[in-house]
PDB file of C-alpha atoms and ligand atoms in Angstrom:
ATOM      1  CA  MET A  20     -11.740 -35.260  39.976  1.00 79.00           C
ATOM      2  CA  ASP A  21     -14.038 -34.030  37.568  1.00 92.00           C
ATOM      3  CA  ILE A  22     -13.888 -29.891  36.341  1.00 95.00           C
ATOM      4  CA  SER A  23     -17.181 -29.219  39.253  1.00 95.00           C
ATOM      5  CA  ASN A  24     -15.831 -30.892  42.512  1.00 95.00           C
ATOM      6  CA  GLU A  25     -12.297 -29.976  41.354  1.00 96.00           C
ATOM      7  CA  THR A  26     -14.340 -26.128  41.783  1.00 97.00           C
ATOM      8  CA  LYS A  27     -15.575 -26.667  44.671  1.00 96.00           C
ATOM      9  CA  PHE A  28     -12.137 -28.790  46.211  1.00 97.00           C
ATOM     10  CA  LEU A  29     -10.678 -25.465  45.660  1.00 97.00           C
ATOM     11  CA  MET A  30     -13.152 -22.633  46.834  1.00 97.00           C
ATOM     12  CA  LYS A  31     -12.933 -25.370  50.014  1.00 97.00           C
ATOM     13  CA  LYS A  32      -9.731 -24.645  49.693  1.00 97.00           C
ATOM     14  CA  TYR A  33      -9.002 -21.823  49.625  1.00 98.00           C
ATOM     15  CA  ASN A  34     -12.281 -20.296  51.661  1.00 97.00           C
ATOM     16  CA  ILE A  35     -13.461 -18.463  48.453  1.00 97.00           C
ATOM     17  CA  LYS A  36     -16.838 -16.875  48.451  1.00 97.00           C
ATOM     18  CA  ALA A  37     -17.842 -16.541  44.817  1.00 97.00           C
ATOM     19  CA  ASN A  38     -17.255 -12.105  45.059  1.00 97.00           C
ATOM     20  CA  LYS A  39     -21.424 -11.410  42.437  1.00 95.00           C
ATOM     21  CA  SER A  40     -19.005  -7.664  42.494  1.00 96.00           C
ATOM     22  CA  LEU A  41     -16.983  -9.817  40.587  1.00 98.00           C
ATOM     23  CA  GLY A  42     -19.053 -11.526  38.162  1.00 97.00           C
ATOM     24  CA  GLN A  43     -17.299 -14.488  39.049  1.00 98.00           C
ATOM     25  CA  ASN A  44     -19.494 -17.464  38.015  1.00 98.00           C
ATOM     26  CA  PHE A  45     -16.959 -20.362  37.242  1.00 98.00           C
ATOM     27  CA  LEU A  46     -17.665 -22.845  34.484  1.00 97.00           C
ATOM     28  CA  VAL A  47     -17.750 -26.236  35.091  1.00 97.00           C
ATOM     29  CA  ASP A  48     -19.034 -28.083  32.202  1.00 97.00           C
ATOM     30  CA  GLY A  49     -15.331 -29.654  30.394  1.00 96.00           C
ATOM     31  CA  ASP A  50     -17.619 -30.061  27.005  1.00 96.00           C
ATOM     32  CA  ILE A  51     -17.704 -26.626  27.274  1.00 97.00           C
ATOM     33  CA  ILE A  52     -14.308 -25.241  28.048  1.00 97.00           C
ATOM     34  CA  SER A  53     -13.303 -27.363  25.390  1.00 97.00           C
ATOM     35  CA  ASN A  54     -15.416 -26.142  23.338  1.00 97.00           C
ATOM     36  CA  ILE A  55     -14.262 -22.314  23.349  1.00 98.00           C
ATOM     37  CA  VAL A  56     -10.961 -23.835  23.717  1.00 97.00           C
ATOM     38  CA  LYS A  57     -11.032 -24.752  20.120  1.00 97.00           C
ATOM     39  CA  SER A  58     -13.737 -22.251  18.479  1.00 97.00           C
ATOM     40  CA  ALA A  59     -11.332 -20.208  19.211  1.00 98.00           C
ATOM     41  CA  GLU A  60      -8.637 -22.008  17.207  1.00 97.00           C
ATOM     42  CA  ILE A  61      -5.216 -21.835  19.259  1.00 97.00           C
ATOM     43  CA  THR A  62      -2.329 -23.038  17.875  1.00 95.00           C
ATOM     44  CA  GLU A  63       1.168 -24.225  20.027  1.00 96.00           C
ATOM     45  CA  ASN A  64       2.078 -20.799  17.775  1.00 96.00           C
ATOM     46  CA  ASP A  65      -0.852 -18.958  19.456  1.00 97.00           C
ATOM     47  CA  VAL A  66       0.122 -16.103  22.583  1.00 98.00           C
ATOM     48  CA  VAL A  67      -3.484 -15.376  24.162  1.00 98.00           C
ATOM     49  CA  ILE A  68      -4.479 -12.739  26.264  1.00 98.00           C
ATOM     50  CA  GLU A  69      -7.212 -14.281  29.304  1.00 98.00           C
ATOM     51  CA  ILE A  70      -9.273 -11.918  31.135  1.00 98.00           C
ATOM     52  CA  GLY A  71     -10.720 -13.396  34.331  1.00 98.00           C
ATOM     53  CA  PRO A  72      -8.745 -16.381  34.309  1.00 98.00           C
ATOM     54  CA  GLY A  73     -10.768 -17.592  38.067  1.00 98.00           C
ATOM     55  CA  LEU A  74      -9.097 -20.163  39.478  1.00 98.00           C
ATOM     56  CA  GLY A  75      -8.182 -21.389  36.322  1.00 98.00           C
ATOM     57  CA  THR A  76     -10.169 -23.902  35.023  1.00 98.00           C
ATOM     58  CA  LEU A  77     -10.262 -22.624  31.215  1.00 98.00           C
ATOM     59  CA  THR A  78      -7.025 -21.150  31.558  1.00 98.00           C
ATOM     60  CA  ASN A  79      -5.632 -24.649  32.219  1.00 97.00           C
ATOM     61  CA  GLU A  80      -6.865 -25.623  28.141  1.00 97.00           C
ATOM     62  CA  LEU A  81      -5.666 -23.098  26.861  1.00 98.00           C
ATOM     63  CA  LEU A  82      -1.966 -24.134  28.400  1.00 98.00           C
ATOM     64  CA  LYS A  83      -2.293 -27.224  26.643  1.00 96.00           C
ATOM     65  CA  SER A  84      -3.107 -25.194  23.143  1.00 95.00           C
ATOM     66  CA  ALA A  85      -0.491 -21.876  23.361  1.00 97.00           C
ATOM     67  CA  LYS A  86       2.637 -21.253  23.381  1.00 97.00           C
ATOM     68  CA  LYS A  87       1.613 -18.439  26.197  1.00 98.00           C
ATOM     69  CA  VAL A  88      -1.008 -17.295  27.934  1.00 98.00           C
ATOM     70  CA  ILE A  89      -1.444 -13.541  29.578  1.00 98.00           C
ATOM     71  CA  CYS A  90      -4.360 -14.024  32.521  1.00 98.00           C
ATOM     72  CA  ILE A  91      -5.416 -10.629  33.620  1.00 98.00           C
ATOM     73  CA  GLU A  92      -7.242 -11.178  36.947  1.00 98.00           C
ATOM     74  CA  LEU A  93      -8.224  -8.404  39.053  1.00 98.00           C
ATOM     75  CA  ASP A  94      -9.004 -10.763  42.480  1.00 98.00           C
ATOM     76  CA  LYS A  95      -5.892 -10.999  44.549  1.00 98.00           C
ATOM     77  CA  ARG A  96      -6.881 -14.076  46.106  1.00 97.00           C
ATOM     78  CA  MET A  97      -7.211 -15.922  42.847  1.00 98.00           C
ATOM     79  CA  ILE A  98      -4.097 -14.614  41.919  1.00 98.00           C
ATOM     80  CA  GLN A  99      -2.475 -16.998  44.856  1.00 97.00           C
ATOM     81  CA  ILE A 100      -4.422 -20.446  43.475  1.00 98.00           C
ATOM     82  CA  LEU A 101      -3.684 -19.686  39.021  1.00 98.00           C
ATOM     83  CA  GLN A 102       0.391 -18.961  40.983  1.00 98.00           C
ATOM     84  CA  ASP A 103       0.434 -22.753  42.878  1.00 98.00           C
ATOM     85  CA  ARG A 104      -2.212 -24.164  40.357  1.00 97.00           C
ATOM     86  CA  PHE A 105       0.247 -23.562  37.921  1.00 98.00           C
ATOM     87  CA  TYR A 106       3.634 -22.766  39.264  1.00 96.00           C
ATOM     88  CA  LEU A 107       4.869 -26.191  36.960  1.00 95.00           C
ATOM     89  CA  PHE A 108       4.314 -24.187  33.435  1.00 96.00           C
ATOM     90  CA  SER A 109       6.799 -22.107  32.553  1.00 95.00           C
ATOM     91  CA  ASN A 110       4.482 -20.279  29.655  1.00 96.00           C
ATOM     92  CA  ILE A 111       2.051 -18.615  31.702  1.00 98.00           C
ATOM     93  CA  GLU A 112       2.166 -14.925  32.671  1.00 98.00           C
ATOM     94  CA  ILE A 113      -0.048 -13.574  35.914  1.00 98.00           C
ATOM     95  CA  ILE A 114      -1.100  -9.625  35.530  1.00 98.00           C
ATOM     96  CA  ASN A 115      -3.339  -9.335  38.774  1.00 98.00           C
ATOM     97  CA  GLN A 116      -4.653  -5.733  37.562  1.00 98.00           C
ATOM     98  CA  ASP A 117      -8.474  -3.995  36.021  1.00 98.00           C
ATOM     99  CA  VAL A 118      -7.775  -5.455  32.656  1.00 98.00           C
ATOM    100  CA  LEU A 119      -9.814  -1.731  31.722  1.00 98.00           C
ATOM    101  CA  LYS A 120      -6.975   0.000  33.738  1.00 98.00           C
ATOM    102  CA  LEU A 121      -4.099  -1.749  31.485  1.00 97.00           C
ATOM    103  CA  ASN A 122      -2.512  -0.743  29.033  1.00 97.00           C
ATOM    104  CA  LEU A 123      -2.901  -3.233  26.572  1.00 97.00           C
ATOM    105  CA  ASN A 124      -0.611  -2.072  23.560  1.00 96.00           C
ATOM    106  CA  GLU A 125       1.481  -2.441  25.729  1.00 96.00           C
ATOM    107  CA  ILE A 126       1.491  -6.237  26.242  1.00 97.00           C
ATOM    108  CA  THR A 127       0.402  -7.206  22.590  1.00 97.00           C
ATOM    109  CA  GLU A 128       3.456  -5.416  20.626  1.00 95.00           C
ATOM    110  CA  LYS A 129       5.908  -6.713  23.048  1.00 94.00           C
ATOM    111  CA  GLU A 130       4.347 -10.516  22.352  1.00 94.00           C
ATOM    112  CA  GLY A 131       4.406  -8.961  18.370  1.00 88.00           C
ATOM    113  CA  GLU A 132       1.928 -11.519  16.141  1.00 86.00           C
ATOM    114  CA  SER A 133      -0.711 -14.133  16.314  1.00 94.00           C
ATOM    115  CA  ILE A 134      -2.247 -12.811  19.697  1.00 98.00           C
ATOM    116  CA  LYS A 135      -5.847 -13.642  20.410  1.00 98.00           C
ATOM    117  CA  ILE A 136      -8.221 -13.411  22.928  1.00 98.00           C
ATOM    118  CA  VAL A 137     -10.304 -15.886  25.033  1.00 98.00           C
ATOM    119  CA  ALA A 138     -12.562 -16.086  27.682  1.00 98.00           C
ATOM    120  CA  ASN A 139     -15.449 -16.207  30.314  1.00 98.00           C
ATOM    121  CA  LEU A 140     -16.442 -12.002  30.214  1.00 98.00           C
ATOM    122  CA  PRO A 141     -17.093 -10.901  33.855  1.00 97.00           C
ATOM    123  CA  TYR A 142     -20.744  -9.972  32.578  1.00 95.00           C
ATOM    124  CA  TYR A 143     -21.145  -6.267  34.480  1.00 96.00           C
ATOM    125  CA  ILE A 144     -18.345  -4.836  32.422  1.00 97.00           C
ATOM    126  CA  THR A 145     -18.501  -7.079  29.298  1.00 97.00           C
ATOM    127  CA  THR A 146     -19.383  -4.402  26.715  1.00 97.00           C
ATOM    128  CA  PRO A 147     -16.737  -1.763  28.158  1.00 98.00           C
ATOM    129  CA  ILE A 148     -13.894  -4.627  28.299  1.00 98.00           C
ATOM    130  CA  ILE A 149     -15.360  -5.467  24.475  1.00 98.00           C
ATOM    131  CA  MET A 150     -15.452  -1.108  22.878  1.00 97.00           C
ATOM    132  CA  LYS A 151     -11.718  -1.422  24.932  1.00 97.00           C
ATOM    133  CA  LEU A 152     -10.682  -4.071  22.668  1.00 97.00           C
ATOM    134  CA  LEU A 153     -11.890  -3.015  19.622  1.00 96.00           C
ATOM    135  CA  GLU A 154     -12.056   0.938  20.646  1.00 95.00           C
ATOM    136  CA  ASP A 155      -7.670   0.450  21.268  1.00 95.00           C
ATOM    137  CA  ARG A 156      -6.517  -1.703  17.988  1.00 94.00           C
ATOM    138  CA  LEU A 157      -4.681  -3.954  19.689  1.00 96.00           C
ATOM    139  CA  ASN A 158      -3.247  -6.405  16.814  1.00 95.00           C
ATOM    140  CA  ILE A 159      -4.914  -9.406  17.834  1.00 97.00           C
ATOM    141  CA  GLU A 160      -6.206 -11.864  15.659  1.00 98.00           C
ATOM    142  CA  SER A 161      -9.184 -12.893  17.250  1.00 98.00           C
ATOM    143  CA  ILE A 162     -11.971 -12.410  20.336  1.00 98.00           C
ATOM    144  CA  THR A 163     -13.762 -15.180  21.234  1.00 98.00           C
ATOM    145  CA  VAL A 164     -15.826 -14.659  25.119  1.00 98.00           C
ATOM    146  CA  MET A 165     -18.939 -15.629  26.567  1.00 98.00           C
ATOM    147  CA  VAL A 166     -21.164 -12.551  27.513  1.00 98.00           C
ATOM    148  CA  GLN A 167     -24.911 -12.687  28.447  1.00 97.00           C
ATOM    149  CA  LYS A 168     -27.485 -14.456  25.886  1.00 97.00           C
ATOM    150  CA  GLU A 169     -29.135 -10.941  25.515  1.00 97.00           C
ATOM    151  CA  VAL A 170     -25.907  -9.900  24.888  1.00 98.00           C
ATOM    152  CA  ALA A 171     -24.491 -11.683  22.261  1.00 98.00           C
ATOM    153  CA  ASN A 172     -27.772 -11.139  19.908  1.00 98.00           C
ATOM    154  CA  ARG A 173     -26.965  -8.004  20.486  1.00 97.00           C
ATOM    155  CA  LEU A 174     -23.413  -7.901  19.091  1.00 98.00           C
ATOM    156  CA  CYS A 175     -24.243 -10.126  17.083  1.00 98.00           C
ATOM    157  CA  ALA A 176     -26.739  -8.837  15.636  1.00 97.00           C
ATOM    158  CA  LYS A 177     -27.237  -7.843  11.994  1.00 96.00           C
ATOM    159  CA  THR A 178     -27.354  -3.899  11.437  1.00 95.00           C
ATOM    160  CA  GLY A 179     -30.390  -1.983   9.636  1.00 92.00           C
ATOM    161  CA  THR A 180     -33.016  -4.555  11.922  1.00 93.00           C
ATOM    162  CA  ARG A 181     -34.656  -4.659  16.167  1.00 91.00           C
ATOM    163  CA  GLU A 182     -31.985  -6.214  16.985  1.00 95.00           C
ATOM    164  CA  ALA A 183     -29.468  -3.828  16.268  1.00 96.00           C
ATOM    165  CA  GLY A 184     -28.026  -1.314  19.102  1.00 96.00           C
ATOM    166  CA  ALA A 185     -25.555   1.640  18.383  1.00 96.00           C
ATOM    167  CA  ILE A 186     -23.056  -1.507  19.802  1.00 97.00           C
ATOM    168  CA  THR A 187     -23.705  -3.482  17.009  1.00 98.00           C
ATOM    169  CA  TYR A 188     -22.233  -1.185  14.619  1.00 98.00           C
ATOM    170  CA  SER A 189     -19.009  -0.969  16.217  1.00 97.00           C
ATOM    171  CA  ILE A 190     -18.860  -5.163  16.206  1.00 98.00           C
ATOM    172  CA  GLU A 191     -19.514  -4.887  12.576  1.00 97.00           C
ATOM    173  CA  TYR A 192     -17.021  -1.961  11.971  1.00 97.00           C
ATOM    174  CA  TYR A 193     -13.455  -3.739  13.639  1.00 97.00           C
ATOM    175  CA  THR A 194     -14.805  -6.866  13.366  1.00 98.00           C
ATOM    176  CA  ILE A 195     -16.433 -10.374  11.606  1.00 98.00           C
ATOM    177  CA  PRO A 196     -18.842 -11.822  14.464  1.00 98.00           C
ATOM    178  CA  ASN A 197     -20.701 -15.120  15.042  1.00 98.00           C
ATOM    179  CA  LYS A 198     -22.322 -16.280  17.740  1.00 98.00           C
ATOM    180  CA  LEU A 199     -21.437 -19.696  18.249  1.00 98.00           C
ATOM    181  CA  PHE A 200     -23.133 -21.682  21.882  1.00 98.00           C
ATOM    182  CA  THR A 201     -25.258 -21.596  24.309  1.00 98.00           C
ATOM    183  CA  VAL A 202     -24.083 -21.885  27.188  1.00 98.00           C
ATOM    184  CA  PRO A 203     -26.775 -22.914  29.949  1.00 96.00           C
ATOM    185  CA  ASN A 204     -26.901 -21.637  33.329  1.00 95.00           C
ATOM    186  CA  SER A 205     -26.323 -24.910  34.569  1.00 95.00           C
ATOM    187  CA  SER A 206     -21.973 -25.153  33.383  1.00 97.00           C
ATOM    188  CA  PHE A 207     -21.389 -22.712  36.191  1.00 97.00           C
ATOM    189  CA  ILE A 208     -21.445 -22.860  39.727  1.00 97.00           C
ATOM    190  CA  PRO A 209     -22.865 -20.670  41.241  1.00 96.00           C
ATOM    191  CA  MET A 210     -25.381 -20.138  38.574  1.00 95.00           C
ATOM    192  CA  PRO A 211     -26.161 -17.532  36.827  1.00 94.00           C
ATOM    193  CA  ASN A 212     -29.611 -15.593  36.295  1.00 92.00           C
ATOM    194  CA  VAL A 213     -29.151 -15.477  32.414  1.00 93.00           C
ATOM    195  CA  GLU A 214     -27.935 -17.587  29.767  1.00 96.00           C
ATOM    196  CA  SER A 215     -24.786 -17.478  27.765  1.00 98.00           C
ATOM    197  CA  GLU A 216     -23.359 -17.230  24.594  1.00 98.00           C
ATOM    198  CA  VAL A 217     -19.889 -17.892  22.882  1.00 98.00           C
ATOM    199  CA  ILE A 218     -18.424 -15.532  20.065  1.00 98.00           C
ATOM    200  CA  ASN A 219     -16.560 -15.050  18.049  1.00 98.00           C
ATOM    201  CA  LEU A 220     -15.681 -12.501  17.078  1.00 98.00           C
ATOM    202  CA  LYS A 221     -12.816 -12.190  14.198  1.00 98.00           C
ATOM    203  CA  ILE A 222     -10.394  -8.055  14.395  1.00 98.00           C
ATOM    204  CA  ARG A 223     -10.650  -6.777  10.880  1.00 97.00           C
ATOM    205  CA  LYS A 224      -6.531  -5.612  10.352  1.00 92.00           C
ATOM    206  CA  GLU A 225      -7.973  -3.471   7.162  1.00 89.00           C
ATOM    207  CA  LYS A 226      -9.216  -0.348   8.277  1.00 87.00           C
ATOM    208  CA  ASN A 227     -12.014   1.048   6.306  1.00 89.00           C
ATOM    209  CA  GLN A 228     -10.709   3.348   3.753  1.00 90.00           C
ATOM    210  CA  ASP A 229     -14.710   5.377   2.989  1.00 94.00           C
ATOM    211  CA  VAL A 230     -14.747   6.781   6.409  1.00 95.00           C
ATOM    212  CA  ILE A 231     -13.476  10.214   6.671  1.00 95.00           C
ATOM    213  CA  ASP A 232     -14.166  11.062  10.630  1.00 95.00           C
ATOM    214  CA  GLU A 233     -14.521   7.940  12.717  1.00 94.00           C
ATOM    215  CA  LYS A 234     -15.066   9.808  16.186  1.00 94.00           C
ATOM    216  CA  LYS A 235     -18.238  11.576  14.195  1.00 95.00           C
ATOM    217  CA  LEU A 236     -19.187   8.619  12.379  1.00 96.00           C
ATOM    218  CA  PHE A 237     -19.336   6.867  16.090  1.00 96.00           C
ATOM    219  CA  LYS A 238     -21.096   9.652  17.512  1.00 95.00           C
ATOM    220  CA  ILE A 239     -23.973  10.306  15.565  1.00 95.00           C
ATOM    221  CA  ILE A 240     -24.996   6.340  15.691  1.00 96.00           C
ATOM    222  CA  LYS A 241     -25.113   7.115  19.445  1.00 95.00           C
ATOM    223  CA  TYR A 242     -27.079   9.920  19.014  1.00 94.00           C
ATOM    224  CA  ALA A 243     -29.380   7.924  16.953  1.00 95.00           C
ATOM    225  CA  PHE A 244     -30.204   5.249  18.820  1.00 95.00           C
ATOM    226  CA  MET A 245     -30.321   7.242  22.606  1.00 93.00           C
ATOM    227  CA  GLN A 246     -33.277   8.226  20.940  1.00 88.00           C
ATOM    228  CA  ARG A 247     -33.768   5.189  18.576  1.00 85.00           C
ATOM    229  CA  ARG A 248     -37.751   5.554  18.247  1.00 88.00           C
ATOM    230  CA  LYS A 249     -37.252   9.297  16.864  1.00 93.00           C
ATOM    231  CA  THR A 250     -36.722   9.379  13.013  1.00 95.00           C
ATOM    232  CA  LEU A 251     -32.979  10.286  12.508  1.00 94.00           C
ATOM    233  CA  ILE A 252     -33.573  13.968  12.266  1.00 93.00           C
ATOM    234  CA  ASN A 253     -34.758  14.564  15.518  1.00 91.00           C
ATOM    235  CA  ALA A 254     -32.061  12.429  16.939  1.00 91.00           C
ATOM    236  CA  LEU A 255     -29.338  14.590  15.657  1.00 91.00           C
ATOM    237  CA  GLN A 256     -31.211  18.428  16.309  1.00 88.00           C
ATOM    238  CA  ASN A 257     -28.907  19.034  19.600  1.00 82.00           C
ATOM    239  CA  THR A 258     -26.245  17.867  17.509  1.00 86.00           C
ATOM    240  CA  ASP A 259     -23.528  19.764  15.681  1.00 85.00           C
ATOM    241  CA  GLU A 260     -23.350  17.793  13.384  1.00 84.00           C
ATOM    242  CA  GLY A 261     -27.749  17.484  12.789  1.00 78.00           C
ATOM    243  CA  LYS A 262     -28.403  21.022  14.063  1.00 83.00           C
ATOM    244  CA  ASN A 263     -29.214  22.005  10.948  1.00 86.00           C
ATOM    245  CA  LYS A 264     -32.406  20.213   9.699  1.00 88.00           C
ATOM    246  CA  GLU A 265     -32.674  21.172   6.318  1.00 89.00           C
ATOM    247  CA  HIS A 266     -28.487  20.301   6.146  1.00 90.00           C
ATOM    248  CA  VAL A 267     -29.211  16.483   7.172  1.00 90.00           C
ATOM    249  CA  LYS A 268     -32.280  16.481   4.988  1.00 92.00           C
ATOM    250  CA  GLU A 269     -30.243  17.103   1.875  1.00 92.00           C
ATOM    251  CA  ILE A 270     -27.865  14.637   2.604  1.00 93.00           C
ATOM    252  CA  LEU A 271     -31.155  11.604   3.160  1.00 94.00           C
ATOM    253  CA  SER A 272     -32.344  12.793   0.175  1.00 94.00           C
ATOM    254  CA  LYS A 273     -29.075  12.966  -2.021  1.00 93.00           C
ATOM    255  CA  LEU A 274     -28.593   9.686   0.129  1.00 96.00           C
ATOM    256  CA  ASN A 275     -32.060   8.264  -1.664  1.00 95.00           C
ATOM    257  CA  LEU A 276     -33.056   7.294   1.608  1.00 95.00           C
ATOM    258  CA  ASP A 277     -36.866   9.289   3.698  1.00 94.00           C
ATOM    259  CA  GLU A 278     -36.438  12.219   5.383  1.00 93.00           C
ATOM    260  CA  LYS A 279     -38.362   9.726   8.064  1.00 94.00           C
ATOM    261  CA  VAL A 280     -35.890   7.348   8.255  1.00 95.00           C
ATOM    262  CA  ARG A 281     -35.480   6.727  12.234  1.00 95.00           C
ATOM    263  CA  GLY A 282     -31.352   5.607  12.995  1.00 94.00           C
ATOM    264  CA  GLU A 283     -32.270   1.900  14.078  1.00 94.00           C
ATOM    265  CA  ALA A 284     -33.190   1.143   9.750  1.00 95.00           C
ATOM    266  CA  LEU A 285     -29.828   2.607   8.401  1.00 96.00           C
ATOM    267  CA  SER A 286     -26.801   0.016   7.975  1.00 96.00           C
ATOM    268  CA  LEU A 287     -22.838   1.392   8.265  1.00 97.00           C
ATOM    269  CA  ASN A 288     -22.980   2.095   5.472  1.00 96.00           C
ATOM    270  CA  ASP A 289     -25.275   4.531   5.449  1.00 97.00           C
ATOM    271  CA  PHE A 290     -24.342   5.823   8.120  1.00 97.00           C
ATOM    272  CA  ILE A 291     -20.536   5.916   6.791  1.00 97.00           C
ATOM    273  CA  ASN A 292     -22.833   8.058   3.880  1.00 96.00           C
ATOM    274  CA  ILE A 293     -24.111  10.180   6.558  1.00 96.00           C
ATOM    275  CA  SER A 294     -21.414  11.148   8.548  1.00 96.00           C
ATOM    276  CA  ASN A 295     -19.081  12.104   6.179  1.00 95.00           C
ATOM    277  CA  LEU A 296     -21.430  14.240   4.423  1.00 94.00           C
ATOM    278  CA  ILE A 297     -22.299  16.120   7.282  1.00 89.00           C
TER     279      ILE A 297
HETATM  280  N1  LIG B 328     -12.927 -17.508  34.137  1.00 61.06           N
HETATM  281  C1  LIG B 328     -13.226 -18.199  35.418  1.00 61.06           C
HETATM  282  C2  LIG B 328     -13.898 -19.304  34.584  1.00 61.06           C
HETATM  283  O1  LIG B 328     -14.636 -19.562  33.830  1.00 61.06           O
HETATM  284  O2  LIG B 328     -14.760 -20.159  35.304  1.00 61.06           O
HETATM  285  C3  LIG B 328     -13.752 -16.816  35.561  1.00 61.06           C
HETATM  286  C4  LIG B 328     -15.088 -16.315  35.226  1.00 61.06           C
HETATM  287  S1  LIG B 328     -15.599 -15.455  36.118  1.00 61.06           S
HETATM  288  C5  LIG B 328     -17.331 -15.399  34.528  1.00 61.06           C
HETATM  289  C6  LIG B 328     -15.213 -13.196  35.383  1.00 61.06           C
HETATM  290  C7  LIG B 328     -13.519 -13.492  35.830  1.00 61.06           C
HETATM  291  O3  LIG B 328     -12.973 -11.414  36.112  1.00 61.06           O
HETATM  292  C8  LIG B 328     -13.837 -13.573  37.223  1.00 61.06           C
HETATM  293  O4  LIG B 328     -12.094 -14.369  38.288  1.00 61.06           O
HETATM  294  C9  LIG B 328     -12.893 -11.726  37.691  1.00 61.06           C
HETATM  295  O5  LIG B 328     -12.822 -11.499  39.616  1.00 61.06           O
HETATM  296  C10 LIG B 328     -11.885 -11.399  36.807  1.00 61.06           C
HETATM  297  N2  LIG B 328     -12.994 -10.074  36.925  1.00 61.06           N
HETATM  298  C11 LIG B 328     -13.858  -9.529  37.287  1.00 61.06           C
HETATM  299  N3  LIG B 328     -12.782  -7.866  37.232  1.00 61.06           N
HETATM  300  C12 LIG B 328     -12.243  -7.718  36.425  1.00 61.06           C
HETATM  301  C13 LIG B 328     -11.425  -6.856  35.951  1.00 61.06           C
HETATM  302  N4  LIG B 328     -12.553  -5.515  36.004  1.00 61.06           N
HETATM  303  N5  LIG B 328     -10.087  -7.249  35.450  1.00 61.06           N
HETATM  304  C14 LIG B 328     -10.235  -8.678  34.876  1.00 61.06           C
HETATM  305  N6  LIG B 328     -10.285  -9.863  35.589  1.00 61.06           N
HETATM  306  C15 LIG B 328     -11.421  -9.516  36.094  1.00 61.06           C
END
């Protein structure tokens, strides 16, 4: 049975209607699924954490390549299907939880080395999930995920360009990002309104030694992008760090940056230098 028919069969058998508010768009293109698994470079030594396995279509392929697959799924209806579908597999663990509320460090510490995240993410919480995966500083190798195309463009943009947003700096700080391939709407049941893209984020294992205060760095970036059309000096004027305009001006001049520069024109290194001096 092809994946599209299999998906329809499972949905009928379990009386499932896709829940839009949970971002349920099920992948039904076998080539795309193989490509995701291939791009994630899963080997038999890897533990994969899959977020939102849904009906288990991607899970099925992951189970063939990985040492173990840990599935985290919020929708109880899917848990029953996954348990029925994979009852013969000894290398699967199914967790019925909201990934945003889960202590992922506990899981990764238990599993040890060589952990990779793979997912067709629920689009309504793409950013919080990715930020959680990065900020929790999990001991993982990589994140290979399908996201909305626009989000992929932003996440993988070059910092200092128009396509970048505050999150682009976090991505560059924690990872080496790569856009892999585009996925058309027709690869899903039901079809989403947007095109999708698979991206790979390779985790930087070493902490950036140049940064004195991470919290301050990301606070400055956040403020710079909250009003991205303003100059950096003006965007920071209501913050503890930037209220002394003269001080910020001096720092910019020390760093050979124009005093009228906007945050969106700055590289991650520029922000690091500024936050270290402020
Ligand atoms: N992996 C399946 C596939 O590719 O066909 C389903 C992907 S679907 C885009 C997203 C999945 O994430 C759904 O199964 C949904 O129930 C699940 N999900 C939504 N919110 C979640 C949350 N907070 N924690 C864990 N899973 C969630």
